Coordinates of C-alpha atoms in Angstrom, one line a residue:
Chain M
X1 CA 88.4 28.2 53.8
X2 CA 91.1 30.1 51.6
X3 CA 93.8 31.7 53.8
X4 CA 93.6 35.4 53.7
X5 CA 96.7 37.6 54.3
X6 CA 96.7 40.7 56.8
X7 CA 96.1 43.7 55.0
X8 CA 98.7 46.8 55.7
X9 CA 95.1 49.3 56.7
X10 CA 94.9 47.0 59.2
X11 CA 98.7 46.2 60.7
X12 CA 100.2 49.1 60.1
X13 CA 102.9 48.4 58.4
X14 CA 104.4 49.5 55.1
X15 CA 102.0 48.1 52.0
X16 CA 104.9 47.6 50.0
X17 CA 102.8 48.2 46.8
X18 CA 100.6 45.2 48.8
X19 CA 97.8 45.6 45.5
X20 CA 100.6 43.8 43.9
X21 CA 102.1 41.3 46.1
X22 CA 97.9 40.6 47.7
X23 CA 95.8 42.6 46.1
X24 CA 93.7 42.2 42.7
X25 CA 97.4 42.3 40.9
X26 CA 99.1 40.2 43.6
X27 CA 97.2 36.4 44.7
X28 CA 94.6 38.3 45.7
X29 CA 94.5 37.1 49.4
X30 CA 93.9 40.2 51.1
X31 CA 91.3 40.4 53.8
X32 CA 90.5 43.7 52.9
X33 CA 89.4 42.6 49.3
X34 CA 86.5 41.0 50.9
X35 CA 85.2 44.8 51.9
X36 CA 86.3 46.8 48.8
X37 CA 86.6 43.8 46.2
X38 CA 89.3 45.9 44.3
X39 CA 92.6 48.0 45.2
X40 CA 90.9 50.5 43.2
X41 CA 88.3 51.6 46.1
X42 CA 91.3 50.6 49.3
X43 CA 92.6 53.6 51.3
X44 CA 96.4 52.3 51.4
X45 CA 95.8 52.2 47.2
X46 CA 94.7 55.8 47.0
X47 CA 97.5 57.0 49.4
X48 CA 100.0 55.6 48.1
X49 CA 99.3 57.2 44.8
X50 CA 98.9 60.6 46.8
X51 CA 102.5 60.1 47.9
X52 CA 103.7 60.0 44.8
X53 CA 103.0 63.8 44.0
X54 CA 105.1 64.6 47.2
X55 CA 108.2 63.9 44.4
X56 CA 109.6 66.9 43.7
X57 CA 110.0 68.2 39.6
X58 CA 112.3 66.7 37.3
X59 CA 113.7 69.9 36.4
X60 CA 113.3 69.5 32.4
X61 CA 109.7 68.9 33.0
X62 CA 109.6 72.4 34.7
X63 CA 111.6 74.4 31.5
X64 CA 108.9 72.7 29.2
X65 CA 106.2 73.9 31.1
X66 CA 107.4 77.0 31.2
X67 CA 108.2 77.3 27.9
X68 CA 104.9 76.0 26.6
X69 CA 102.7 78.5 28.5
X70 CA 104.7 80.8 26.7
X71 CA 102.6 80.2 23.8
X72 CA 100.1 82.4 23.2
X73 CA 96.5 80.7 23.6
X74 CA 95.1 81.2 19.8
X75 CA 91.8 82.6 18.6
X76 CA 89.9 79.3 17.4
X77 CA 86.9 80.1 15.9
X78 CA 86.1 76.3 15.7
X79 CA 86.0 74.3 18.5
X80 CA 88.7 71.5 19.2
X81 CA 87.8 68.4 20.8
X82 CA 90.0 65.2 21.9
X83 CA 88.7 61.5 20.6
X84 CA 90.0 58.3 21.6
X85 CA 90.5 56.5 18.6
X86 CA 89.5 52.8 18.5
X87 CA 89.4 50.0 15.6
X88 CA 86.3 48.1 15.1
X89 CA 86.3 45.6 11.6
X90 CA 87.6 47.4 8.9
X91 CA 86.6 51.1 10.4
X92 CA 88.3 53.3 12.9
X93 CA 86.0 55.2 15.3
X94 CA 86.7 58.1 17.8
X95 CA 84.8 58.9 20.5
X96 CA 84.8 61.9 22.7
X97 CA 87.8 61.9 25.2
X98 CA 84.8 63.8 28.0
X99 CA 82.7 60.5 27.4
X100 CA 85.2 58.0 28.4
X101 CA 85.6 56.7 31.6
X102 CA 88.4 54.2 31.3
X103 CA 90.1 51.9 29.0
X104 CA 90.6 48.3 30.2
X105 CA 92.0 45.2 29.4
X106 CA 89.2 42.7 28.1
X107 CA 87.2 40.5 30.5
X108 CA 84.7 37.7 30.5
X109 CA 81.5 39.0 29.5
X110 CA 78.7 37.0 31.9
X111 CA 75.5 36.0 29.7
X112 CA 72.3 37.7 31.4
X113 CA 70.1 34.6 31.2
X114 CA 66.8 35.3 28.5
X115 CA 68.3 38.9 27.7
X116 CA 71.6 38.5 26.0
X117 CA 71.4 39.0 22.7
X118 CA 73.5 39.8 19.6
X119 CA 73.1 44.1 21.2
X120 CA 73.1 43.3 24.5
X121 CA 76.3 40.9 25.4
X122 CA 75.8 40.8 29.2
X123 CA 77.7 41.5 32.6
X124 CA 81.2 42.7 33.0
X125 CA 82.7 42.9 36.3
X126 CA 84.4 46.2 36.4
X127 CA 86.2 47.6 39.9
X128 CA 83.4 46.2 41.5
X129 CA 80.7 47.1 39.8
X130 CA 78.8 45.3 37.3
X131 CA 78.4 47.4 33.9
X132 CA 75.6 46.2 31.3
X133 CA 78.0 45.3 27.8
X134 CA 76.8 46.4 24.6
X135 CA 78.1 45.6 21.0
X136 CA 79.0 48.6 19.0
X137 CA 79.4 45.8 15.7
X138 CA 75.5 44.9 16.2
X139 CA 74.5 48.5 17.0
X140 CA 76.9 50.3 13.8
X141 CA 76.9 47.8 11.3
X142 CA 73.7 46.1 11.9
X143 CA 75.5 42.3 13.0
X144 CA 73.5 39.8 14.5
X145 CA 76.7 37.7 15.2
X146 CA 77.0 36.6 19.3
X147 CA 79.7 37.7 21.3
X148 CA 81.3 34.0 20.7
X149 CA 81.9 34.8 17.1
X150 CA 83.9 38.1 18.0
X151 CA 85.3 38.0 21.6
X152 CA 88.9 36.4 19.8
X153 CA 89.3 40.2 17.8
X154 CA 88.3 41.8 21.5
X155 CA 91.1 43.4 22.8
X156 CA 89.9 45.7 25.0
X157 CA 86.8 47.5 26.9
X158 CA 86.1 51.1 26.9
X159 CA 83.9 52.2 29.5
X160 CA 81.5 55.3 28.5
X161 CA 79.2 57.2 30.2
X162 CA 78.7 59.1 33.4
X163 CA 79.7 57.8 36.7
X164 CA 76.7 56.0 37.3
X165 CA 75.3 55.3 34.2
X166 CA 78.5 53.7 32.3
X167 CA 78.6 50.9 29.7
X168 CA 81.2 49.0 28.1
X169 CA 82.3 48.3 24.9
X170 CA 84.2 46.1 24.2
X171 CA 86.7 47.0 20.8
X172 CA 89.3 45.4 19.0
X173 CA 92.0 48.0 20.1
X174 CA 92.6 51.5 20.9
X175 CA 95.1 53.4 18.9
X176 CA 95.0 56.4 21.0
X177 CA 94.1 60.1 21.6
X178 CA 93.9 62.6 18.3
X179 CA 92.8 66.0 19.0
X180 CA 90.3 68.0 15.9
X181 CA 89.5 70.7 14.9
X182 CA 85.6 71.6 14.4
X183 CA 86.4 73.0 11.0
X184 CA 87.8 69.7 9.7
X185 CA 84.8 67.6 10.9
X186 CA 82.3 66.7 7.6
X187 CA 78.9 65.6 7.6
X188 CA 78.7 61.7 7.7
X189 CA 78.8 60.5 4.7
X190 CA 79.8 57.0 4.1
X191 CA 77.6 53.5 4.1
X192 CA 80.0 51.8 6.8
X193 CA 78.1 52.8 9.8
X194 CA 74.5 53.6 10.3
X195 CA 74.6 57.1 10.5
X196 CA 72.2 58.0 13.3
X197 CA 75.3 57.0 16.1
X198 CA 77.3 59.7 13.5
X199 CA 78.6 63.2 14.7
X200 CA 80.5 63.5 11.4
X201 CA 84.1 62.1 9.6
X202 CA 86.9 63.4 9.7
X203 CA 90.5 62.5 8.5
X204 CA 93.5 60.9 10.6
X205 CA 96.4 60.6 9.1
X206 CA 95.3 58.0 5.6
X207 CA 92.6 56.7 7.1
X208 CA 88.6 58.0 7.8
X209 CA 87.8 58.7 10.9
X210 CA 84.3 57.9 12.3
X211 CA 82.9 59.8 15.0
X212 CA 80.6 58.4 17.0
X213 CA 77.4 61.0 18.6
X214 CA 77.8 59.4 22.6
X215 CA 75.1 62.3 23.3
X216 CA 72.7 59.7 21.2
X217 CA 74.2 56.7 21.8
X218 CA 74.6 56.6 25.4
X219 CA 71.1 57.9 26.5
X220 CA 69.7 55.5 24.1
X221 CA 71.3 52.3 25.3
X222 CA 70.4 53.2 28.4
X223 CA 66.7 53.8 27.9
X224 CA 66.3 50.5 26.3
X225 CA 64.9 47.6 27.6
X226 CA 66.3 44.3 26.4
Chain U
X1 CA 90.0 70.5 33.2
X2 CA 87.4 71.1 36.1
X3 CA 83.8 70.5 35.5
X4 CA 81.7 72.8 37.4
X5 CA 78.6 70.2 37.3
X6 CA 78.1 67.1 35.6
X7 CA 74.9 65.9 34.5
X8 CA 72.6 65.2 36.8
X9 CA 73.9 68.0 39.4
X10 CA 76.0 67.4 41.7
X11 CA 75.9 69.9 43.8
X12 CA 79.3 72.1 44.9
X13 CA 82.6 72.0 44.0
X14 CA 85.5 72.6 45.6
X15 CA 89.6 72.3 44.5
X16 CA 91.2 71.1 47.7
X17 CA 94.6 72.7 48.4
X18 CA 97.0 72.7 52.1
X19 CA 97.5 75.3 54.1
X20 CA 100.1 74.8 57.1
X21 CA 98.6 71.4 56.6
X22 CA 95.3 71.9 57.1
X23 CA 93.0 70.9 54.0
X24 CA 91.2 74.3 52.4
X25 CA 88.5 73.9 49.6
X26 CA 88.7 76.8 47.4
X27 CA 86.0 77.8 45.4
X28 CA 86.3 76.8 41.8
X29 CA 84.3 79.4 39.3
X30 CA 87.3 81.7 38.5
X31 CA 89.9 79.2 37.8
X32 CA 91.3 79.1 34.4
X33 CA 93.6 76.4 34.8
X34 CA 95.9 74.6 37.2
X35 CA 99.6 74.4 36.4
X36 CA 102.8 72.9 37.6
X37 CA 104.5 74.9 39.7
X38 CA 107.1 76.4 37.8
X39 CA 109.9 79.0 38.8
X40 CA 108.4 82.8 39.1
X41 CA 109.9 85.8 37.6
X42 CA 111.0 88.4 40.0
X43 CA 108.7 91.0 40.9
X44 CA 108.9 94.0 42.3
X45 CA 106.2 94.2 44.7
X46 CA 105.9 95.2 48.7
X47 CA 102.9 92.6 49.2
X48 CA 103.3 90.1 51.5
X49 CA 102.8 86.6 49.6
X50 CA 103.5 87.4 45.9
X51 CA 106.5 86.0 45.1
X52 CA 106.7 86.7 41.6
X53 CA 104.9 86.4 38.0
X54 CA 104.5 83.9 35.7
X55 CA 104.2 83.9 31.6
X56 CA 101.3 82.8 31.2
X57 CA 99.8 82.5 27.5
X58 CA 101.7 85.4 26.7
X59 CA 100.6 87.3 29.1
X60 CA 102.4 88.4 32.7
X61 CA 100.2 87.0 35.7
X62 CA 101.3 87.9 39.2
X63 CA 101.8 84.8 41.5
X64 CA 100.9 84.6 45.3
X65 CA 102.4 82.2 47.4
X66 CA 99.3 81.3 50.0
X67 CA 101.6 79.2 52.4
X68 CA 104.2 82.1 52.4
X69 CA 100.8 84.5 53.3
X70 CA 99.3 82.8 56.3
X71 CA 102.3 80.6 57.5
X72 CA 105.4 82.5 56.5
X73 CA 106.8 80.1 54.9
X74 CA 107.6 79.6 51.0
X75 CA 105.6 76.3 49.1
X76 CA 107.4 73.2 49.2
X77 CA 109.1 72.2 45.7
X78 CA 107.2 68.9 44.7
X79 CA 104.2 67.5 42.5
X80 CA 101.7 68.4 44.2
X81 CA 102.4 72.0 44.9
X82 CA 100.7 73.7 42.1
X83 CA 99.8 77.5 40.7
X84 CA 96.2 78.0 40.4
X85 CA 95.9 80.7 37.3
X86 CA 92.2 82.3 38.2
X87 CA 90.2 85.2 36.4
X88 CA 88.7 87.6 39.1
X89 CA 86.6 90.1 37.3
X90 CA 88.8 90.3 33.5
X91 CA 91.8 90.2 35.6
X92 CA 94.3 87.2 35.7
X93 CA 96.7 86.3 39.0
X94 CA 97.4 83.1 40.6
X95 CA 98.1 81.2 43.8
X96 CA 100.6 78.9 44.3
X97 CA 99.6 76.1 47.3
X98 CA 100.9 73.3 48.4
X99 CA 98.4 69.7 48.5
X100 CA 96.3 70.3 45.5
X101 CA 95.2 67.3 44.6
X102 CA 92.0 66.6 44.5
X103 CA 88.3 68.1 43.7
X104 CA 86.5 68.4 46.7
X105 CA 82.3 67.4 45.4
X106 CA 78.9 67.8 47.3
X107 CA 79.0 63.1 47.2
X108 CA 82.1 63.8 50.1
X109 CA 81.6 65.8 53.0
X110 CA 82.8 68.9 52.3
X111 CA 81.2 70.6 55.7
X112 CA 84.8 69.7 57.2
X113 CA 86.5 71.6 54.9
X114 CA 87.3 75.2 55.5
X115 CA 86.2 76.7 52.6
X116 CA 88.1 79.6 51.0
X117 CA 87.4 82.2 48.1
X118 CA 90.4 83.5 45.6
X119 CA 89.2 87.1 46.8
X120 CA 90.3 85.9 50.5
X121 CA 93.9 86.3 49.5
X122 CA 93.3 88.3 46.1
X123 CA 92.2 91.0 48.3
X124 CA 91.5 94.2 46.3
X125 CA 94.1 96.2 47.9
X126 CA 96.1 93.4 46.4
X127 CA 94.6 93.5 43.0
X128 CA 95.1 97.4 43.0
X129 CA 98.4 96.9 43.6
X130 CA 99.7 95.0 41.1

């Protein structure tokens, strides 16, 4: 039997950012893994984080504050929304900032046994959970490649959905957060995507922007049986 | 930003936030937003708590310091002491208290909690007044 090392909750003493030194970052030895299998769901984890705010403010952060709410909120007549913007093949897609859950760093993605297919990847481990993976290459651009043929461009996973109903993607790389503007969002028009997982283009800097309909998407991987 | 109820309903919500140290869930429909808690403006004012206003969007909001109202003593300077900009009935004020950190949702139990409404300390003697 593997040697398991005391766990702070239980000793008392100071963790000593412990998810580091024993937890899922650390050698993982902690006996308290065995109850909440990651440092995300441990009570030392989430205090320690808590203590952090007791800082007090870098004073510079305080004058920028300030002087930001200074601004007077504007009239928008069009809506503005926040996409994380990811690279899949040749395309960039953004999906609504709301609809993500997390971005994380890729894992192995566990074959489900007569159900993994070239939509459906498998299992992903994620804080303890297992999340169904789909393939947004099979689903967008109609691929019937297996997850061997593109897990070397995988860089990361995003996880979408609600709190109980997520799924992962997992996508070449995420660029980052761009906010838009309702008013600069076009009807989908282009042949790179099918265009029912479409909420419109729009443009980021040179490139086209895809953005992807997760009020579609979403319910619909969910409701399907694989 | 605070969502009021995701789908599939999830019953109450409540913005937790320390008073004297003990945890208070306040009510969440008339906040507009939750900001740092930045230096207040003098203000002239004989009510006990408001310590001051704020520009906020342009606009002057009057600030009320909840610890300073029921303990007597001012908010202490760090992270998580934060000003609470709400909307009670077209007009904008805030709170500043200390421990807000967290949503408080119907999944927890909330029946511990001590739950608080901005009109508690928004009183309209207070709103009159300012």
């Amino acid at each position: 039997m593997a040697y398991l090392s005391p766990s702070p909750r239980r000793t008392g003493e100071d963790p000593n950012a412990c998810w580091g030194r024993i937890g899922v970052w650390g050698s993982g030895s902690c006996e308290d893994l065995e109850t909440f299998v990651h440092c995300f769901n441990c009570p030392i984890y989430r205090h320690s984080g808590k203590v952090l705010l007791e800082r007090s403010h870098p004073e510079a952060y305080l004058e920028s504050v300030k002087d930001n709410l200074k601004i007077e909120a504007q009239d928008r007549s069009f809506k503005q929304e926040t996409f994380l913007v990811f690279k899949l093949g040749q395309c960039l897609l953004g999906i609504l900032s709301d609809s993500v859950r997390a971005v994380l760093p890729i894992e192995k993605i566990h074959r489900v046994p007569f159900r993994t297919n070239h939509l459906l990847l498998g299992l992903v481990p994620v804080r303890g959970n297992l999340r169904l993976a789909y393939s947004l290459q099979s689903l967008l651009f109609k691929e019937k490649k297996q997850s061997e043929d593109h897990k070397d461009s995988w860089r990361r996973m995003l996880l979408v959905g609600s709190p109980n109903l997520s799924l992962v993607f997992p996508v070449e790389d995420v660029l980052g957060l761009v906010s838009v503007d309702g008013k600069d969002v076009k009807p989908y028009a282009s042949s790179a995507a099918d265009a029912r997982w479409m909420r419109g283009m729009t443009s980021n800097e040179d490139d086209t922007l895809l953005l992807l309909n997760e009020e579609v998407l979403i319910p619909t991987l969910q409701g399907l049986r694989v | 930003m605070i969502y009021k109820e995701q789908k599939g309903g999830r019953g109450m919500m409540l913005l937790k936030l320390e008073i004297g140290g003990v945890v208070h869930g306040l009510e969440i429909d008339p906040i507009v937003e939750i900001i740092p808690s930045i230096n207040t403006d003098p203000l002239e004012s004989c009510l006990k708590g408001v310590v001051g206003s704020v520009v906020y969007r342009g606009k002057c909001v009057p600030v009320l310091d909840v610890e300073l109202l029921k303990q007597g003593n001012h908010t202490k300077a760090v992270l998580s002491t934060r000003i609470i900009v709400v909307d009670l009935d077209g007009k904008r004020v805030a709170i500043r208290a200390e421990g807000v950190t967290d949503i408080l949702n119907g999944e927890e139990n909330i029946f511990n909690v001590r739950q608080v409404s901005v009109s508690d300390y928004w009183t309209d003697a207070y709103l009159s007044a300012v």
